[in-house]
């Protein structure tokens, strides 16, 4: 597609439910990143994929969070047994190969509200 | 680990006035530095970046930033603010340090308010 696509754009769920957030990166971008944006906290790095592998999962806040990427394209971020503190905007970004000199292209985010 | 600090969560300037958004970084390796802008309900968009070479970099919408190694700073400036510049601005540093890490570490953001 023309840009990074994320779905759903908004998700309201009850505490304890599982949620899945989807990211479709720009075609041909091998690197994919998930970030969490909370009010006043900036962007928090969650996980990075190069192709289908995730060499850096260091940002995942707990074992309730997991992510996968299949076919070197679409990625899914799963949050199990959601808590109120998980409420945030989850941003996905992609880039050609590695980031070091390139640019991250961001989607518009998935806003998660846990009641 | 690399980190950035943005001074001022909110900055207010008058239309036509100088915009100065401050960013200081900490990095164990020569840094790659970025400024992104986020308009309401949108994703982030790259304004400019510094990797190597010229320390004064120019970006979109008339913004520029200067890499000062001695001050560990990468402040963002624009000579004359426009109402359309009202947005959230994020400074970021590359997480890459020769290992498996990649991506960016972002500051907490500065909300730029333009007064008419």
mmCIF file of C-alpha atoms in Angstrom:
data_model
loop_
_atom_site.group_PDB
_atom_site.id
_atom_site.type_symbol
_atom_site.label_atom_id
_atom_site.label_comp_id
_atom_site.label_asym_id
_atom_site.label_seq_id
_atom_site.Cartn_x
_atom_site.Cartn_y
_atom_site.Cartn_z
ATOM 1 C CA UNK A 1 0.000 0.000 0.000
ATOM 2 C CA UNK A 2 0.922 3.643 -0.131
ATOM 3 C CA UNK A 3 1.551 3.948 3.593
ATOM 4 C CA UNK A 4 1.601 2.006 6.843
ATOM 5 C CA UNK A 5 -1.885 0.777 7.633
ATOM 6 C CA UNK A 6 -3.079 -0.066 11.139
ATOM 7 C CA UNK A 7 -6.307 -1.614 12.339
ATOM 8 C CA UNK A 8 -8.466 -1.139 14.212
ATOM 9 C CA UNK A 9 -8.106 2.612 14.532
ATOM 10 C CA UNK A 10 -10.010 2.496 17.799
ATOM 11 C CA UNK A 11 -10.618 -0.383 20.180
ATOM 12 C CA UNK A 12 -12.544 -0.322 23.434
ATOM 13 C CA UNK A 13 -12.339 -3.453 25.528
ATOM 14 C CA UNK A 14 -13.042 -4.655 29.026
ATOM 15 C CA UNK A 15 -10.334 -5.404 31.522
ATOM 16 C CA UNK A 16 -9.174 -8.996 31.225
ATOM 17 C CA UNK A 17 -10.006 -9.424 27.540
ATOM 18 C CA UNK A 18 -7.414 -10.145 24.861
ATOM 19 C CA UNK A 19 -6.870 -7.747 21.949
ATOM 20 C CA UNK A 20 -5.079 -7.984 18.629
ATOM 21 C CA UNK A 21 -3.719 -4.987 16.771
ATOM 22 C CA UNK A 22 -2.668 -5.300 13.151
ATOM 23 C CA UNK A 23 -0.018 -3.487 11.136
ATOM 24 C CA UNK A 24 0.445 -3.654 7.377
ATOM 25 C CA UNK A 25 3.783 -2.007 6.498
ATOM 26 C CA UNK A 26 4.824 -0.315 3.299
ATOM 27 C CA UNK A 27 5.479 -2.887 0.615
ATOM 28 C CA UNK A 28 9.158 -3.836 0.471
ATOM 29 C CA UNK A 29 10.017 -2.539 3.935
ATOM 30 C CA UNK A 30 11.851 -5.281 5.783
ATOM 31 C CA UNK A 31 12.021 -3.588 9.175
ATOM 32 C CA UNK A 32 8.933 -3.103 11.342
ATOM 33 C CA UNK A 33 8.600 -1.450 14.736
ATOM 34 C CA UNK A 34 5.910 -1.221 17.404
ATOM 35 C CA UNK A 35 5.705 1.717 19.788
ATOM 36 C CA UNK A 36 3.287 2.681 22.542
ATOM 37 C CA UNK A 37 2.311 6.323 23.011
ATOM 38 C CA UNK A 38 0.818 7.353 26.316
ATOM 39 C CA UNK A 39 -0.201 10.859 27.303
ATOM 40 C CA UNK A 40 2.819 12.763 28.552
ATOM 41 C CA UNK A 41 5.126 9.768 28.121
ATOM 42 C CA UNK A 42 6.250 10.129 24.555
ATOM 43 C CA UNK A 43 6.823 7.018 22.473
ATOM 44 C CA UNK A 44 7.892 3.825 24.184
ATOM 45 C CA UNK A 45 9.728 1.247 22.039
ATOM 46 C CA UNK A 46 8.124 -2.189 22.234
ATOM 47 C CA UNK A 47 9.606 -4.510 19.614
ATOM 48 C CA UNK A 48 11.511 -4.535 16.338
ATOM 49 C CA UNK A 49 11.270 -7.037 13.468
ATOM 50 C CA UNK A 50 13.770 -7.590 10.693
ATOM 51 C CA UNK A 51 11.920 -9.797 8.249
ATOM 52 C CA UNK A 52 10.023 -12.354 10.328
ATOM 53 C CA UNK A 53 12.482 -12.438 13.201
ATOM 54 C CA UNK A 54 12.452 -10.173 16.232
ATOM 55 C CA UNK A 55 16.031 -9.542 17.302
ATOM 56 C CA UNK A 56 14.934 -7.044 19.921
ATOM 57 C CA UNK A 57 11.938 -7.691 22.172
ATOM 58 C CA UNK A 58 13.404 -5.740 25.055
ATOM 59 C CA UNK A 59 10.646 -3.143 25.121
ATOM 60 C CA UNK A 60 7.702 -5.458 25.695
ATOM 61 C CA UNK A 61 6.413 -4.399 29.148
ATOM 62 C CA UNK A 62 5.263 -7.825 30.339
ATOM 63 C CA UNK A 63 4.653 -11.389 29.179
ATOM 64 C CA UNK A 64 1.062 -10.395 28.409
ATOM 65 C CA UNK A 65 2.424 -8.651 25.320
ATOM 66 C CA UNK A 66 3.518 -10.594 22.253
ATOM 67 C CA UNK A 67 3.983 -9.885 18.572
ATOM 68 C CA UNK A 68 4.543 -11.823 15.433
ATOM 69 C CA UNK A 69 5.207 -11.098 11.804
ATOM 70 C CA UNK A 70 4.442 -13.480 9.000
ATOM 71 C CA UNK A 71 5.654 -13.496 5.408
ATOM 72 C CA UNK A 72 7.898 -10.558 6.158
ATOM 73 C CA UNK A 73 4.876 -8.311 5.938
ATOM 74 C CA UNK A 74 1.868 -8.024 8.256
ATOM 75 C CA UNK A 75 2.474 -7.912 11.991
ATOM 76 C CA UNK A 76 0.103 -8.520 14.879
ATOM 77 C CA UNK A 77 0.570 -7.198 18.399
ATOM 78 C CA UNK A 78 -1.395 -9.199 20.961
ATOM 79 C CA UNK A 79 -2.159 -8.070 24.481
ATOM 80 C CA UNK A 80 -3.584 -10.761 26.737
ATOM 81 C CA UNK A 81 -5.671 -10.135 29.849
ATOM 82 C CA UNK A 82 -5.700 -6.388 29.232
ATOM 83 C CA UNK A 83 -5.287 -3.982 32.136
ATOM 84 C CA UNK A 84 -6.326 -0.342 32.394
ATOM 85 C CA UNK A 85 -2.687 0.745 32.225
ATOM 86 C CA UNK A 86 -2.515 -0.768 28.732
ATOM 87 C CA UNK A 87 -4.717 2.071 27.455
ATOM 88 C CA UNK A 88 -2.636 3.987 24.930
ATOM 89 C CA UNK A 89 -2.103 4.570 21.235
ATOM 90 C CA UNK A 90 -0.109 1.780 19.649
ATOM 91 C CA UNK A 91 1.949 2.970 16.704
ATOM 92 C CA UNK A 92 3.522 0.832 14.029
ATOM 93 C CA UNK A 93 6.332 1.981 11.751
ATOM 94 C CA UNK A 94 8.314 0.438 8.938
ATOM 95 C CA UNK A 95 11.563 1.198 7.159
ATOM 96 C CA UNK A 96 13.753 -0.084 4.357
ATOM 97 C CA UNK A 97 16.292 -2.481 5.875
ATOM 98 C CA UNK A 98 17.827 -0.980 8.992
ATOM 99 C CA UNK A 99 17.041 2.402 10.414
ATOM 100 C CA UNK A 100 20.480 3.786 10.963
ATOM 101 C CA UNK A 101 20.438 6.244 8.102
ATOM 102 C CA UNK A 102 16.912 5.836 6.890
ATOM 103 C CA UNK A 103 13.486 7.009 7.938
ATOM 104 C CA UNK A 104 10.713 5.398 9.912
ATOM 105 C CA UNK A 105 7.295 5.668 8.295
ATOM 106 C CA UNK A 106 4.495 5.630 10.838
ATOM 107 C CA UNK A 107 0.895 4.526 10.674
ATOM 108 C CA UNK A 108 -1.847 6.556 12.319
ATOM 109 C CA UNK A 109 -2.027 4.222 15.279
ATOM 110 C CA UNK A 110 -4.549 2.056 17.080
ATOM 111 C CA UNK A 111 -6.108 3.736 20.106
ATOM 112 C CA UNK A 112 -6.799 1.169 22.816
ATOM 113 C CA UNK A 113 -9.079 1.942 25.728
ATOM 114 C CA UNK A 114 -9.401 -0.623 28.508
ATOM 115 C CA UNK A 115 -12.424 -0.085 30.745
ATOM 116 C CA UNK B 1 21.767 3.122 26.198
ATOM 117 C CA UNK B 2 20.880 6.057 24.028
ATOM 118 C CA UNK B 3 18.413 8.641 25.352
ATOM 119 C CA UNK B 4 17.036 12.093 24.603
ATOM 120 C CA UNK B 5 15.694 14.842 26.807
ATOM 121 C CA UNK B 6 13.352 17.491 25.469
ATOM 122 C CA UNK B 7 13.221 20.629 27.575
ATOM 123 C CA UNK B 8 9.712 21.979 27.920
ATOM 124 C CA UNK B 9 6.606 19.876 27.434
ATOM 125 C CA UNK B 10 4.820 22.965 26.070
ATOM 126 C CA UNK B 11 6.253 25.905 24.144
ATOM 127 C CA UNK B 12 4.146 28.890 23.110
ATOM 128 C CA UNK B 13 5.258 31.445 20.532
ATOM 129 C CA UNK B 14 3.544 34.197 18.590
ATOM 130 C CA UNK B 15 2.912 33.823 14.890
ATOM 131 C CA UNK B 16 5.962 35.166 13.045
ATOM 132 C CA UNK B 17 8.288 34.688 16.010
ATOM 133 C CA UNK B 18 11.302 32.396 16.253
ATOM 134 C CA UNK B 19 10.605 28.786 17.162
ATOM 135 C CA UNK B 20 13.219 27.022 19.328
ATOM 136 C CA UNK B 21 12.611 23.499 20.593
ATOM 137 C CA UNK B 22 15.391 22.040 22.710
ATOM 138 C CA UNK B 23 16.762 18.515 22.605
ATOM 139 C CA UNK B 24 19.759 17.020 24.373
ATOM 140 C CA UNK B 25 20.944 13.490 23.806
ATOM 141 C CA UNK B 26 23.067 10.834 25.434
ATOM 142 C CA UNK B 27 24.726 8.203 23.294
ATOM 143 C CA UNK B 28 27.568 5.720 23.693
ATOM 144 C CA UNK B 29 28.254 5.841 19.949
ATOM 145 C CA UNK B 30 28.215 8.642 17.378
ATOM 146 C CA UNK B 31 24.524 9.469 17.306
ATOM 147 C CA UNK B 32 22.015 9.545 14.522
ATOM 148 C CA UNK B 33 19.448 12.185 15.455
ATOM 149 C CA UNK B 34 15.958 12.885 14.197
ATOM 150 C CA UNK B 35 13.071 15.299 14.641
ATOM 151 C CA UNK B 36 9.541 14.108 13.956
ATOM 152 C CA UNK B 37 6.271 16.050 13.976
ATOM 153 C CA UNK B 38 2.844 14.710 14.889
ATOM 154 C CA UNK B 39 -0.308 16.561 13.920
ATOM 155 C CA UNK B 40 -3.524 15.747 15.834
ATOM 156 C CA UNK B 41 -4.816 12.220 15.223
ATOM 157 C CA UNK B 42 -2.037 11.456 12.778
ATOM 158 C CA UNK B 43 1.113 9.382 12.759
ATOM 159 C CA UNK B 44 4.584 10.849 13.013
ATOM 160 C CA UNK B 45 6.277 12.483 10.051
ATOM 161 C CA UNK B 46 10.014 13.028 9.636
ATOM 162 C CA UNK B 47 11.067 16.687 9.738
ATOM 163 C CA UNK B 48 14.823 16.221 9.420
ATOM 164 C CA UNK B 49 17.698 13.979 10.400
ATOM 165 C CA UNK B 50 21.409 14.101 11.154
ATOM 166 C CA UNK B 51 23.573 11.092 10.385
ATOM 167 C CA UNK B 52 27.024 12.257 9.289
ATOM 168 C CA UNK B 53 28.513 15.271 7.515
ATOM 169 C CA UNK B 54 27.168 18.795 7.782
ATOM 170 C CA UNK B 55 26.081 19.598 11.305
ATOM 171 C CA UNK B 56 23.383 22.065 10.216
ATOM 172 C CA UNK B 57 20.562 20.147 8.627
ATOM 173 C CA UNK B 58 17.530 21.552 6.888
ATOM 174 C CA UNK B 59 14.177 19.879 6.831
ATOM 175 C CA UNK B 60 10.681 20.354 5.588
ATOM 176 C CA UNK B 61 8.436 23.334 6.311
ATOM 177 C CA UNK B 62 11.389 25.686 6.932
ATOM 178 C CA UNK B 63 12.727 23.877 9.993
ATOM 179 C CA UNK B 64 16.404 23.272 10.660
ATOM 180 C CA UNK B 65 18.522 21.804 13.436
ATOM 181 C CA UNK B 66 22.171 21.946 14.381
ATOM 182 C CA UNK B 67 24.125 19.029 15.806
ATOM 183 C CA UNK B 68 26.497 20.278 18.519
ATOM 184 C CA UNK B 69 28.637 17.470 19.832
ATOM 185 C CA UNK B 70 30.268 19.595 22.532
ATOM 186 C CA UNK B 71 26.850 20.437 23.953
ATOM 187 C CA UNK B 72 25.233 17.066 23.140
ATOM 188 C CA UNK B 73 22.376 19.042 21.629
ATOM 189 C CA UNK B 74 20.191 18.945 18.537
ATOM 190 C CA UNK B 75 17.848 21.908 18.905
ATOM 191 C CA UNK B 76 15.134 22.534 16.320
ATOM 192 C CA UNK B 77 14.536 26.055 15.006
ATOM 193 C CA UNK B 78 12.366 27.929 12.555
ATOM 194 C CA UNK B 79 12.840 31.667 11.933
ATOM 195 C CA UNK B 80 9.155 32.558 11.663
ATOM 196 C CA UNK B 81 6.322 30.509 13.165
ATOM 197 C CA UNK B 82 3.144 29.836 11.226
ATOM 198 C CA UNK B 83 -0.199 28.768 12.629
ATOM 199 C CA UNK B 84 0.129 25.475 10.767
ATOM 200 C CA UNK B 85 3.234 24.624 12.829
ATOM 201 C CA UNK B 86 1.084 23.895 15.882
ATOM 202 C CA UNK B 87 1.751 20.221 16.625
ATOM 203 C CA UNK B 88 3.684 17.811 18.843
ATOM 204 C CA UNK B 89 7.411 17.577 18.104
ATOM 205 C CA UNK B 90 9.586 14.627 19.020
ATOM 206 C CA UNK B 91 13.351 14.411 19.115
ATOM 207 C CA UNK B 92 14.805 10.931 18.671
ATOM 208 C CA UNK B 93 18.144 9.126 18.652
ATOM 209 C CA UNK B 94 18.967 5.865 16.945
ATOM 210 C CA UNK B 95 18.998 2.859 19.281
ATOM 211 C CA UNK B 96 21.683 1.225 17.130
ATOM 212 C CA UNK B 97 24.979 0.682 18.926
ATOM 213 C CA UNK B 98 26.515 -2.167 16.944
ATOM 214 C CA UNK B 99 24.395 -4.922 18.417
ATOM 215 C CA UNK B 100 20.941 -6.186 17.570
ATOM 216 C CA UNK B 101 19.067 -3.069 18.576
ATOM 217 C CA UNK B 102 17.450 -0.868 15.987
ATOM 218 C CA UNK B 103 14.706 1.696 15.846
ATOM 219 C CA UNK B 104 14.602 5.006 17.652
ATOM 220 C CA UNK B 105 14.442 6.192 21.235
ATOM 221 C CA UNK B 106 12.114 9.177 21.457
ATOM 222 C CA UNK B 107 11.899 12.074 23.840
ATOM 223 C CA UNK B 108 8.630 12.828 25.598
ATOM 224 C CA UNK B 109 7.673 15.449 23.070
ATOM 225 C CA UNK B 110 7.121 19.192 23.032
ATOM 226 C CA UNK B 111 3.709 20.605 22.253
ATOM 227 C CA UNK B 112 4.141 23.741 20.149
ATOM 228 C CA UNK B 113 1.404 26.345 20.507
ATOM 229 C CA UNK B 114 1.211 29.251 18.085
ATOM 230 C CA UNK B 115 -0.492 32.409 19.342
ATOM 231 C CA UNK B 116 -2.148 34.599 16.689
#
